[in-house]
Each structure stands twice: as structure tokens, then as C-alpha cells.
Amino acid sequence: MSGGTAEGTSLSGLTAVVTGAGRGLGRAEALELARLGANVVVNDFGSTARDGTAAGGPGPAEETAAAIRAAGGSAVAHAGDVADSASAGELVTLAVETYGQLDILVNNAGILRDRMIFSMSDEEWDSVLRVHLRGHFATSRAAAIHWRERSKAAGGPIHARIVNTSSESFIGGSPGQPNYAAAKGGIVALTTSCAAALAKYGVRANAIAPRARTRMTDDIFGERPSENAGMDPLAPEHVAPLVGYLASPASDGVNGQLLVVHGGMVAVIGAPQVVAKFDSAKEAFTPSELDETLSPWFADHPAGYANTGILALRRGEAG
């Protein structure tokens, strides 16, 4: 698949797994990685085609893989549940058996079950945490085992990348998505843990918070702009190049980061900061002393941990 890429961002000879890649954002990411030269293992759950037809025809994963092959790239499909440990392991095995090794893992698979906290069922909570957070864990664990073994065999670091998918919802405190926000916050914590634990093997683990119009988010973002308006700022194609960069050798100095991306804009989110510190007068605080100390401070600083200002970031505007 030709792309005319710079050497530092070329993925030629590398193999990537992209989960949830039958549609939307994952599909755009898989196509971009293939354009940059990677072999791609395309994962999606089930065998229902993109047009909604039942099993019997090609499923969404195979449709994306076929599109990659039609453009001159190399891809195989995998229809499976990424939150299932055996299925996650099969993804790594498929990459190794087909292409010799795995170099890049892009975790994108997810679902929505939006509801206010007082209306949310156990199933709505568990299913979202399972697909997003457990799904990221299961595939990352399987890939990490493979990379640790390869690094030991090579006697040093190898090229390996994890790109996880978080969301601004956990930063902004999305009120109608307690399950989704919790999962996406957990994914950032998982990412930073993996970044620290796996760096010595050559693995770089980063997370993106994409704002993209997909089948899952159409109801949230409303109508698409007209074709005459130019490229949709929420098109998944705005996100895919960042995934390609983070998967490439050029990103070797990027690890444990969270980047917001959409509409021609990338924003690097900084680490949490201590904004105030208070010491007790004696060895330990009492409730009354905490009242005297904290209540006046919070009266002057009512904003909580959530940062809704990030949701207003746009291309061309100062961060």
C-alpha cells in the first residue's frame, strides 16, 4: 500500500493489531496503518456486515481487511471478543503465525450504554467496563507477554507500541456516562502503568482521547456537515494519523502520554497537579480544623477535579 511516508513514520515490515476496526474510528486507523506499510490484523466482534445483513456474508472485520488488501496492503480478519482472555491471546497468535511477530497494538473496541447514575443497571455498568477496560487489559497483557519474550531473546529493547483509546468524558465528568467515564479513566491509568512497566523492553504505551463521529457517537454529535463544507472536523480520518505516528519509530520518545485529538488539532494533557496543600496544627487533623482550613479555600476555588475547558479545545485556538 503506497503512501510516500517519511522514513521515521514508516511502518513497513511491522505488524499491527487494531481492535474494533470493522467500522468507524478503528477502521480508519487500520486503513492508515496499512497505508503506512504495516500488516494489519483487523479485529471486530461478530459477523454482522456493515450494512446490517446477518451472518453468512463478510463481517465488519473482514470487510476492512478486504479494503486493505484491495488497496495493495496485507491484512487478515479476526472476529472475536477482546475482553475474553482466550480471544485476546488469539489475536497475538494470529499476528505471529501470519506475519512472524506483533509490533503494534491499537485498542479501540468499545460500546456505549449511556444512562444517569440513578438509572443505570448492573448490566449497563458491567458491559461497558468489560469491553473497554477489561478489553484493553486482556489484549495488552497478551501483547506484553509476547514482547517481553522477544526482548529477552533479542537481548535488549525492541520496537513495540500500545495505543489505547480513552476519552475526554473522564476529564470533563460526563454526567450521563458514569460507566464510560470510569472505563476511560481506568484506561489512562492502565496506559501509564504499562508505560512504566514495559519501557525497558522497548514498549511505548500512550493513550488518545479522540473526538470522532462514528456509528456509536452519531446521536451525540448530531448531523454531519454538508459535503460543500469541507472535511468534517469529527471525521475519524483526523484521528488516524496520530495513531500512525504513535505506532511508528518516530514516537520513541513518547511514552505514558494522553493526547486529545480531533479536527486538525492535537493537545497534550498534562499530569495532575497539586493545587493546594495544608498541614495540621498538631500531629493529626480534627474535623473542626479541616472545616476551618478547607471550607474557606473551597469557597474561593469551587471548581472540582473535572476540567470541562478541555471540551472547548478547537484547531486554531489557544489551549
Tab-separated table of C-alpha atoms in Angstrom:
chain	number	residue	atom	x	y	z
A	1	MET	CA	0.000	0.000	0.000
A	2	SER	CA	1.784	3.153	-1.158
A	3	GLY	CA	1.878	6.249	0.977
A	4	GLY	CA	5.050	8.235	0.345
A	5	THR	CA	5.763	8.365	4.083
A	6	ALA	CA	8.819	9.766	5.796
A	7	GLU	CA	11.212	7.078	6.987
A	8	GLY	CA	10.589	7.834	10.655
A	9	THR	CA	6.867	7.248	10.365
A	10	SER	CA	7.023	4.295	8.001
A	11	LEU	CA	5.566	1.077	9.370
A	12	SER	CA	6.988	-1.093	6.626
A	13	GLY	CA	7.707	-4.611	7.891
A	14	LEU	CA	5.748	-4.083	11.101
A	15	THR	CA	2.539	-5.827	12.150
A	16	ALA	CA	-0.371	-4.203	13.953
A	17	VAL	CA	-3.490	-5.444	15.702
A	18	VAL	CA	-6.404	-2.988	15.689
A	19	THR	CA	-9.453	-3.881	17.768
A	20	GLY	CA	-12.937	-2.668	16.934
A	21	ALA	CA	-11.670	-1.985	13.412
A	22	GLY	CA	-14.692	-3.087	11.405
A	23	ARG	CA	-16.260	0.349	11.485
A	24	GLY	CA	-15.715	3.992	12.293
A	25	LEU	CA	-12.595	5.062	14.120
A	26	GLY	CA	-10.962	1.627	14.258
A	27	ARG	CA	-11.492	1.116	10.534
A	28	ALA	CA	-9.886	4.499	9.738
A	29	GLU	CA	-6.947	3.624	11.998
A	30	ALA	CA	-6.462	0.209	10.399
A	31	LEU	CA	-6.516	1.726	6.915
A	32	GLU	CA	-3.979	4.369	7.949
A	33	LEU	CA	-1.590	1.852	9.493
A	34	ALA	CA	-1.791	-0.192	6.310
A	35	ARG	CA	-1.168	2.923	4.215
A	36	LEU	CA	1.982	3.495	6.256
A	37	GLY	CA	3.128	-0.030	5.383
A	38	ALA	CA	2.003	-2.206	8.299
A	39	ASN	CA	0.478	-5.642	8.061
A	40	VAL	CA	-2.819	-5.415	9.934
A	41	VAL	CA	-4.796	-7.921	11.979
A	42	VAL	CA	-8.294	-6.432	11.927
A	43	ASN	CA	-10.475	-7.329	14.893
A	44	ASP	CA	-14.176	-6.744	15.401
A	45	PHE	CA	-16.870	-8.585	17.288
A	46	GLY	CA	-19.397	-10.745	15.470
A	47	SER	CA	-20.103	-11.388	11.833
A	48	THR	CA	-22.817	-8.858	11.005
A	49	ALA	CA	-21.831	-6.837	7.963
A	50	ARG	CA	-21.594	-3.040	7.917
A	51	ASP	CA	-24.913	-2.824	6.068
A	52	GLY	CA	-26.629	-4.766	8.866
A	53	THR	CA	-27.023	-8.034	6.985
A	54	ALA	CA	-26.891	-11.224	9.007
A	55	ALA	CA	-24.053	-13.704	9.303
A	56	GLY	CA	-23.251	-15.541	6.108
A	57	GLY	CA	-21.611	-12.667	4.290
A	58	PRO	CA	-18.377	-10.976	5.286
A	59	GLY	CA	-18.395	-9.447	8.741
A	60	PRO	CA	-17.074	-5.957	9.509
A	61	ALA	CA	-13.554	-7.151	10.309
A	62	GLU	CA	-13.268	-8.999	7.002
A	63	GLU	CA	-14.692	-6.016	5.121
A	64	THR	CA	-11.956	-3.748	6.495
A	65	ALA	CA	-9.288	-6.389	5.821
A	66	ALA	CA	-10.579	-6.748	2.258
A	67	ALA	CA	-10.407	-2.974	1.750
A	68	ILE	CA	-6.766	-3.011	2.874
A	69	ARG	CA	-5.913	-5.859	0.529
A	70	ALA	CA	-7.745	-4.193	-2.363
A	71	ALA	CA	-5.510	-1.133	-1.876
A	72	GLY	CA	-2.396	-3.299	-2.054
A	73	GLY	CA	-1.844	-3.879	1.659
A	74	SER	CA	-1.776	-7.029	3.742
A	75	ALA	CA	-4.462	-7.812	6.300
A	76	VAL	CA	-6.291	-10.675	7.987
A	77	ALA	CA	-9.538	-10.550	9.939
A	78	HIS	CA	-10.370	-11.762	13.416
A	79	ALA	CA	-13.933	-11.856	14.717
A	80	GLY	CA	-13.785	-12.136	18.478
A	81	ASP	CA	-14.428	-10.617	21.893
A	82	VAL	CA	-11.357	-8.701	23.041
A	83	ALA	CA	-12.470	-8.891	26.678
A	84	ASP	CA	-12.207	-12.667	26.543
A	85	SER	CA	-8.677	-13.710	27.502
A	86	ALA	CA	-8.553	-16.594	25.048
A	87	SER	CA	-9.758	-14.402	22.195
A	88	ALA	CA	-7.244	-11.677	23.083
A	89	GLY	CA	-4.497	-14.281	23.031
A	90	GLU	CA	-5.696	-15.489	19.637
A	91	LEU	CA	-5.091	-12.009	18.236
A	92	VAL	CA	-1.413	-12.152	19.140
A	93	THR	CA	-1.137	-15.735	17.931
A	94	LEU	CA	-2.763	-14.817	14.610
A	95	ALA	CA	-0.334	-11.927	14.116
A	96	VAL	CA	2.683	-14.103	14.920
A	97	GLU	CA	1.579	-17.081	12.840
A	98	THR	CA	0.661	-14.906	9.848
A	99	TYR	CA	3.404	-12.277	9.888
A	100	GLY	CA	6.088	-13.579	12.254
A	101	GLN	CA	5.568	-11.175	15.145
A	102	LEU	CA	3.410	-8.410	16.611
A	103	ASP	CA	4.759	-4.860	16.850
A	104	ILE	CA	1.757	-2.577	17.380
A	105	LEU	CA	-1.436	-2.899	19.406
A	106	VAL	CA	-4.209	-0.349	18.901
A	107	ASN	CA	-7.069	-0.813	21.366
A	108	ASN	CA	-10.216	0.787	20.054
A	109	ALA	CA	-13.112	-1.629	20.675
A	110	GLY	CA	-15.916	-0.226	22.793
A	111	ILE	CA	-19.650	0.143	23.370
A	112	LEU	CA	-21.967	2.731	24.889
A	113	ARG	CA	-24.722	2.177	27.435
A	114	ASP	CA	-25.429	5.761	28.471
A	115	ARG	CA	-27.592	6.398	31.500
A	116	MET	CA	-27.646	8.663	34.529
A	117	ILE	CA	-26.135	7.029	37.606
A	118	PHE	CA	-29.507	6.714	39.347
A	119	SER	CA	-30.972	4.854	36.350
A	120	MET	CA	-28.030	2.642	35.409
A	121	SER	CA	-28.371	-1.125	35.713
A	122	ASP	CA	-25.646	-3.527	36.795
A	123	GLU	CA	-25.540	-4.925	33.256
A	124	GLU	CA	-25.078	-1.461	31.720
A	125	TRP	CA	-22.204	-0.759	34.093
A	126	ASP	CA	-20.539	-4.154	33.760
A	127	SER	CA	-20.804	-4.450	29.985
A	128	VAL	CA	-19.130	-1.094	29.318
A	129	LEU	CA	-16.337	-1.691	31.837
A	130	ARG	CA	-15.854	-5.166	30.403
A	131	VAL	CA	-15.486	-4.204	26.754
A	132	HIS	CA	-13.468	-1.026	27.280
A	133	LEU	CA	-11.285	-1.590	30.333
A	134	ARG	CA	-11.029	-5.372	30.502
A	135	GLY	CA	-10.707	-5.454	26.716
A	136	HIS	CA	-7.725	-3.101	26.850
A	137	PHE	CA	-6.206	-5.163	29.658
A	138	ALA	CA	-6.639	-8.560	28.005
A	139	THR	CA	-5.045	-7.579	24.711
A	140	SER	CA	-2.280	-5.556	26.400
A	141	ARG	CA	-1.381	-8.498	28.636
A	142	ALA	CA	-1.204	-10.902	25.702
A	143	ALA	CA	0.941	-8.464	23.705
A	144	ALA	CA	3.190	-7.710	26.696
A	145	ILE	CA	3.951	-11.402	27.178
A	146	HIS	CA	4.971	-11.649	23.516
A	147	TRP	CA	7.131	-8.511	23.665
A	148	ARG	CA	8.857	-9.471	26.912
A	149	GLU	CA	9.837	-12.809	25.411
A	150	ARG	CA	11.065	-11.176	22.200
A	151	SER	CA	13.079	-8.589	24.101
A	152	LYS	CA	14.743	-11.266	26.199
A	153	ALA	CA	15.559	-13.283	23.080
A	154	ALA	CA	16.947	-10.169	21.372
A	155	GLY	CA	18.983	-9.197	24.421
A	156	GLY	CA	17.574	-5.681	24.516
A	157	PRO	CA	14.700	-3.371	23.672
A	158	ILE	CA	12.532	-3.990	20.610
A	159	HIS	CA	10.106	-1.778	18.710
A	160	ALA	CA	6.678	-2.224	20.283
A	161	ARG	CA	3.748	0.141	20.674
A	162	ILE	CA	0.444	0.264	22.546
A	163	VAL	CA	-2.056	2.945	21.543
A	164	ASN	CA	-5.083	2.945	23.845
A	165	THR	CA	-8.341	4.803	23.379
A	166	SER	CA	-9.542	6.958	26.244
A	167	SER	CA	-11.996	9.870	26.094
A	168	GLU	CA	-12.477	13.443	27.220
A	169	SER	CA	-15.535	12.179	29.093
A	170	PHE	CA	-13.445	11.130	32.074
A	171	ILE	CA	-11.744	14.546	32.167
A	172	GLY	CA	-14.934	16.556	31.855
A	173	GLY	CA	-17.068	14.423	34.163
A	174	SER	CA	-19.679	13.393	31.597
A	175	PRO	CA	-22.882	13.245	33.713
A	176	GLY	CA	-24.777	10.729	31.581
A	177	GLN	CA	-21.873	8.329	31.166
A	178	PRO	CA	-20.647	7.167	34.592
A	179	ASN	CA	-19.730	3.735	33.212
A	180	TYR	CA	-17.981	5.064	30.108
A	181	ALA	CA	-16.160	7.835	32.008
A	182	ALA	CA	-14.964	5.355	34.647
A	183	ALA	CA	-13.728	2.938	31.978
A	184	LYS	CA	-11.916	5.665	30.061
A	185	GLY	CA	-10.264	6.981	33.210
A	186	GLY	CA	-9.170	3.451	34.021
A	187	ILE	CA	-7.664	3.111	30.561
A	188	VAL	CA	-5.407	6.112	31.189
A	189	ALA	CA	-4.248	4.540	34.466
A	190	LEU	CA	-3.649	1.231	32.677
A	191	THR	CA	-1.673	3.065	29.998
A	192	THR	CA	0.638	4.861	32.403
A	193	SER	CA	1.217	1.626	34.329
A	194	CYS	CA	2.108	-0.243	31.130
A	195	ALA	CA	4.333	2.626	30.024
A	196	ALA	CA	6.350	2.379	33.224
A	197	ALA	CA	6.451	-1.407	33.393
A	198	LEU	CA	7.289	-2.164	29.767
A	199	ALA	CA	9.611	0.681	28.773
A	200	LYS	CA	12.753	-1.387	29.379
A	201	TYR	CA	11.579	-3.868	26.746
A	202	GLY	CA	11.186	-1.095	24.162
A	203	VAL	CA	7.408	-0.776	24.519
A	204	ARG	CA	5.859	2.681	24.320
A	205	ALA	CA	2.312	2.941	25.661
A	206	ASN	CA	0.200	6.026	25.061
A	207	ALA	CA	-3.478	6.928	25.118
A	208	ILE	CA	-5.530	9.121	22.839
A	209	ALA	CA	-8.816	10.869	23.604
A	210	PRO	CA	-10.381	11.178	20.154
A	211	ARG	CA	-13.462	13.197	19.316
A	212	ALA	CA	-14.831	11.462	16.232
A	213	ARG	CA	-18.154	10.886	14.566
A	214	THR	CA	-18.810	7.148	14.386
A	215	ARG	CA	-21.834	4.881	14.420
A	216	MET	CA	-21.501	4.834	18.218
A	217	THR	CA	-21.485	8.637	18.565
A	218	ASP	CA	-23.805	9.822	15.774
A	219	ASP	CA	-26.587	10.539	18.271
A	220	ILE	CA	-24.209	12.625	20.377
A	221	PHE	CA	-22.661	14.798	17.670
A	222	GLY	CA	-25.766	15.330	15.541
A	223	GLU	CA	-25.954	15.838	11.795
A	224	ARG	CA	-22.907	15.685	9.580
A	225	PRO	CA	-21.928	18.895	7.767
A	226	SER	CA	-22.693	19.166	4.073
A	227	GLU	CA	-20.117	17.941	1.573
A	228	ASN	CA	-19.564	21.543	0.477
A	229	ALA	CA	-18.412	22.443	3.987
A	230	GLY	CA	-15.174	20.508	3.571
A	231	MET	CA	-13.819	17.750	5.771
A	232	ASP	CA	-15.955	17.029	8.809
A	233	PRO	CA	-13.977	18.171	11.897
A	234	LEU	CA	-15.234	14.994	13.574
A	235	ALA	CA	-14.161	12.653	10.776
A	236	PRO	CA	-12.199	9.636	12.082
A	237	GLU	CA	-9.572	10.442	9.455
A	238	HIS	CA	-8.444	13.339	11.665
A	239	VAL	CA	-7.521	10.823	14.375
A	240	ALA	CA	-5.861	8.078	12.337
A	241	PRO	CA	-2.617	9.970	11.516
A	242	LEU	CA	-1.855	10.409	15.228
A	243	VAL	CA	-2.278	6.666	15.732
A	244	GLY	CA	0.086	6.105	12.818
A	245	TYR	CA	2.659	8.420	14.374
A	246	LEU	CA	2.393	6.821	17.822
A	247	ALA	CA	2.840	3.395	16.214
A	248	SER	CA	5.994	4.436	14.363
A	249	PRO	CA	9.704	4.614	15.225
A	250	ALA	CA	9.383	8.416	15.227
A	251	SER	CA	7.483	8.257	18.535
A	252	ASP	CA	10.215	6.510	20.503
A	253	GLY	CA	10.457	9.471	22.883
A	254	VAL	CA	6.715	9.487	23.593
A	255	ASN	CA	5.606	7.284	26.489
A	256	GLY	CA	2.851	7.389	29.090
A	257	GLN	CA	1.129	10.340	27.445
A	258	LEU	CA	-2.525	11.300	26.916
A	259	LEU	CA	-3.335	13.251	23.764
A	260	VAL	CA	-6.686	14.760	22.775
A	261	VAL	CA	-7.193	14.715	19.008
A	262	HIS	CA	-9.873	15.888	16.593
A	263	GLY	CA	-10.452	18.266	13.687
A	264	GLY	CA	-6.829	19.052	12.838
A	265	MET	CA	-5.819	19.526	16.469
A	266	VAL	CA	-3.693	17.570	18.933
A	267	ALA	CA	-3.471	18.614	22.585
A	268	VAL	CA	-1.115	17.060	25.126
A	269	ILE	CA	-2.791	16.665	28.509
A	270	GLY	CA	-0.514	17.328	31.455
A	271	ALA	CA	-0.141	15.345	34.646
A	272	PRO	CA	-2.495	16.108	37.581
A	273	GLN	CA	-1.209	18.923	39.772
A	274	VAL	CA	-1.343	19.641	43.480
A	275	VAL	CA	-3.165	22.970	43.636
A	276	ALA	CA	-3.123	23.384	47.403
A	277	LYS	CA	-1.559	21.752	50.454
A	278	PHE	CA	-2.465	22.154	54.125
A	279	ASP	CA	-0.705	20.960	57.295
A	280	SER	CA	-2.363	20.190	60.591
A	281	ALA	CA	-1.504	22.367	63.586
A	282	LYS	CA	-0.789	19.278	65.663
A	283	GLU	CA	0.071	15.700	64.690
A	284	ALA	CA	-3.289	14.978	63.059
A	285	PHE	CA	-6.243	16.972	61.738
A	286	THR	CA	-9.551	17.164	63.547
A	287	PRO	CA	-12.833	17.582	61.648
A	288	SER	CA	-13.260	21.114	63.011
A	289	GLU	CA	-9.746	22.112	61.949
A	290	LEU	CA	-10.410	20.713	58.474
A	291	ASP	CA	-13.579	22.790	58.347
A	292	GLU	CA	-11.661	25.905	59.329
A	293	THR	CA	-8.901	25.144	56.801
A	294	LEU	CA	-10.639	23.641	53.801
A	295	SER	CA	-14.061	25.268	53.710
A	296	PRO	CA	-12.757	28.826	53.091
A	297	TRP	CA	-10.389	27.536	50.416
A	298	PHE	CA	-13.110	25.644	48.559
A	299	ALA	CA	-15.378	28.673	48.786
A	300	ASP	CA	-12.806	30.585	46.746
A	301	HIS	CA	-11.999	27.629	44.475
A	302	PRO	CA	-15.306	25.911	43.664
A	303	ALA	CA	-14.109	24.131	40.523
A	304	GLY	CA	-13.630	20.405	41.059
A	305	TYR	CA	-11.260	17.903	39.507
A	306	ALA	CA	-13.223	17.781	36.224
A	307	ASN	CA	-11.873	20.084	33.522
A	308	THR	CA	-14.673	20.951	31.123
A	309	GLY	CA	-12.475	23.569	29.452
A	310	ILE	CA	-10.716	20.796	27.567
A	311	LEU	CA	-14.006	20.081	25.786
A	312	ALA	CA	-13.811	23.543	24.212
A	313	LEU	CA	-10.447	22.976	22.507
A	314	ARG	CA	-10.530	23.638	18.783
A	315	ARG	CA	-7.993	23.975	15.972
A	316	GLY	CA	-6.588	27.493	15.783
A	317	GLU	CA	-7.488	28.390	19.356
A	318	ALA	CA	-5.048	28.724	22.244
A	319	GLY	CA	-5.065	25.885	24.761
